Amino acid sequence: MSEELKLSILNKLESENSIADTKTAFVDVSPETILGALKSLESQEKVNYKTLTTEFWTIEAEGQDQIDNGSYEARIFYAVPAGEEGITIAELNSKYGKVANLGQGKAFQNKWVKKNGSSIVRLVDSIVDQIKADLEVVQATGTHPNTNVIRDLKRRSLIKQNKVLSYSVSKGANFSTELRKQATDLTVEMLQSGAWKKAEFKKFNFDSLGVNPSGGHLHPLMKVREEFRQIFFDTGFEEMPTNEFVVSSFWNFDALFVPQQHAARDLQDTFFLKEPAVATELPEFWETVKDVHEKGGYGSIGYRYPWSQEEAKKLVLRTHTTAVSSQMLYKLAQEPYRPAKYFSIDRVYRNEAVDATHLAEFHQVEGIIADKNMSLGSLIAFMDRFFQKMGITKLRFKPAYNPYTEPSLEIFSWHEGLNTWVEIGNSGMFRPEMLRPLGLEEGVQVAGFGLSLERPTMIKYGVDNIRALVGHKVDLGMVETNPACRLDKKMGKEVFQSAV
Ligand code: PHE
């Protein structure tokens, strides 16, 4: 907005006290430009203004044609030669076409011409072309003193109404001819120098529209999750439905042959629900599970303790996605046998002390494979291939313990930077004590493994505190600007934390 225009408005007000109409005071400036200057001056209370609307008439194309060449009726009159002969109607029509059509009626009405047989002859010697004269008045003044004329010209579509906006301006409460730049922010410098005392601050415009958000952005965790999903899909896995975060202890523990006295069930590790606290019923095969816990079977002697239904009914926030795997394996066992590969990537909950690398809520990446004649070698071969897809080639497996797998293997990978082996996940062959009660037939083995999603994501995005990745301290700018994730060869081998 031109400062010059604002200054000349202020100067005019200074010398003349008010501006009656900006249309005449600033002839060459468009109403939009004037309005912009006035709004800015008004926000500083330097001026007040009112909008004036002026209506005026302009000449349409057909009107202009009649100003230039005479009205249609006048042109007809001049087309008829003086004298008895006149002109035949046929000749008039063929020579004057549209003008003859439109002008004849008016020329008759005005008694300028008349019909004589098949000819038209003049009735008068000369005429005054009033339409042309009226149009010239409108063109010169924007209107006509006779409102009937305006109405008639408008009806004939020779003129059109227009509006201009202009403004009357008076001095505002803060009137001065000095234009100062208004401050938009209170800055440290202003506070230190004391400049804030004299500064003029730009008013907030509460009517202005906000900046449009440029679009949504995927959280880094979701980007890495997507990458993992693709690897699973590429290797023929089906995704498990993991939308139930609350499960019974039965599915989370008992069906997995986790004894009811296991430390992980303790309040310290597991979130139990208060309301509702228990599941209404257990799946029909609960007695088979009870038996295997109490007495064993399938080559096992069991845990030899009294198994409690009440304990199994307790509802928990699932502590691992294996609570979903157990249900999926049960479903699988209900169908005629087929090999299956399932995966899931979703949230789990553990009542842990929260620190830089642990939250009470995190994501597990889990894969299970059900097939016949599988050995520990099959599991290791599969993991070799799976991790290779992520650029991780040097793997080692260390015997470990899980209540539901035997053997169980912690997965280690060689970290080039740290020059050491780091644990990246946990895996194993599910025990018959778990699989047979679910209904999976003799000879069907299931291999499984799990890792966390947070760990690789933190490494990938250079985040060293999990709270910068999840929770209320997340920098949305980071979410917005980080590119889509690619699991590449350079990705640290410490990336994959054990899911246990
Ligand atoms: N459920 C295990 C965990 O929470 C991971 C796992 C899944 C281990 C499947 C073996 C087989 O860490």
PDB file of C-alpha atoms in Angstrom, residues 376-377 379-380 383 396-402 405-412 423 425-429 448-450 498 500:
ATOM      1  CA  LEU A 376      14.822 -74.086  14.574  1.00  0.00           C
ATOM      2  CA  GLY A 377      16.805 -73.823  11.331  1.00  0.00           C
ATOM      3  CA  LEU A 379      13.218 -69.831  12.047  1.00  0.00           C
ATOM      4  CA  ILE A 380      16.845 -68.757  11.788  1.00  0.00           C
ATOM      5  CA  MET A 383      15.057 -64.194  10.248  1.00  0.00           C
ATOM      6  CA  ARG A 396      23.658 -64.123  15.920  1.00  0.00           C
ATOM      7  CA  PHE A 397      21.237 -65.965  18.127  1.00  0.00           C
ATOM      8  CA  LYS A 398      21.545 -66.518  21.831  1.00  0.00           C
ATOM      9  CA  PRO A 399      19.487 -69.023  23.818  1.00  0.00           C
ATOM     10  CA  ALA A 400      16.964 -67.278  26.009  1.00  0.00           C
ATOM     11  CA  TYR A 401      13.824 -68.040  27.973  1.00  0.00           C
ATOM     12  CA  ASN A 402      10.193 -67.361  27.131  1.00  0.00           C
ATOM     13  CA  THR A 405       8.673 -70.713  23.224  1.00  0.00           C
ATOM     14  CA  GLU A 406      11.264 -73.452  23.354  1.00  0.00           C
ATOM     15  CA  PRO A 407      13.868 -72.997  22.161  1.00  0.00           C
ATOM     16  CA  SER A 408      13.859 -69.224  22.541  1.00  0.00           C
ATOM     17  CA  LEU A 409      16.428 -67.052  20.858  1.00  0.00           C
ATOM     18  CA  GLU A 410      17.474 -63.508  21.446  1.00  0.00           C
ATOM     19  CA  ILE A 411      18.459 -61.942  18.161  1.00  0.00           C
ATOM     20  CA  PHE A 412      21.759 -60.053  18.089  1.00  0.00           C
ATOM     21  CA  GLU A 423      20.262 -57.291  20.911  1.00  0.00           C
ATOM     22  CA  GLY A 425      14.751 -58.820  19.088  1.00  0.00           C
ATOM     23  CA  ASN A 426      13.379 -61.972  20.596  1.00  0.00           C
ATOM     24  CA  SER A 427      12.103 -65.123  18.959  1.00  0.00           C
ATOM     25  CA  GLY A 428      11.399 -68.782  19.375  1.00  0.00           C
ATOM     26  CA  MET A 429       9.445 -71.908  18.472  1.00  0.00           C
ATOM     27  CA  GLY A 448       7.625 -66.332  16.056  1.00  0.00           C
ATOM     28  CA  PHE A 449       9.642 -63.220  16.660  1.00  0.00           C
ATOM     29  CA  GLY A 450       9.123 -59.744  18.019  1.00  0.00           C
ATOM     30  CA  SER A 498      14.337 -56.743  22.106  1.00  0.00           C
ATOM     31  CA  VAL A 500      10.690 -58.471  25.719  1.00  0.00           C
TER      32      VAL A 500
END
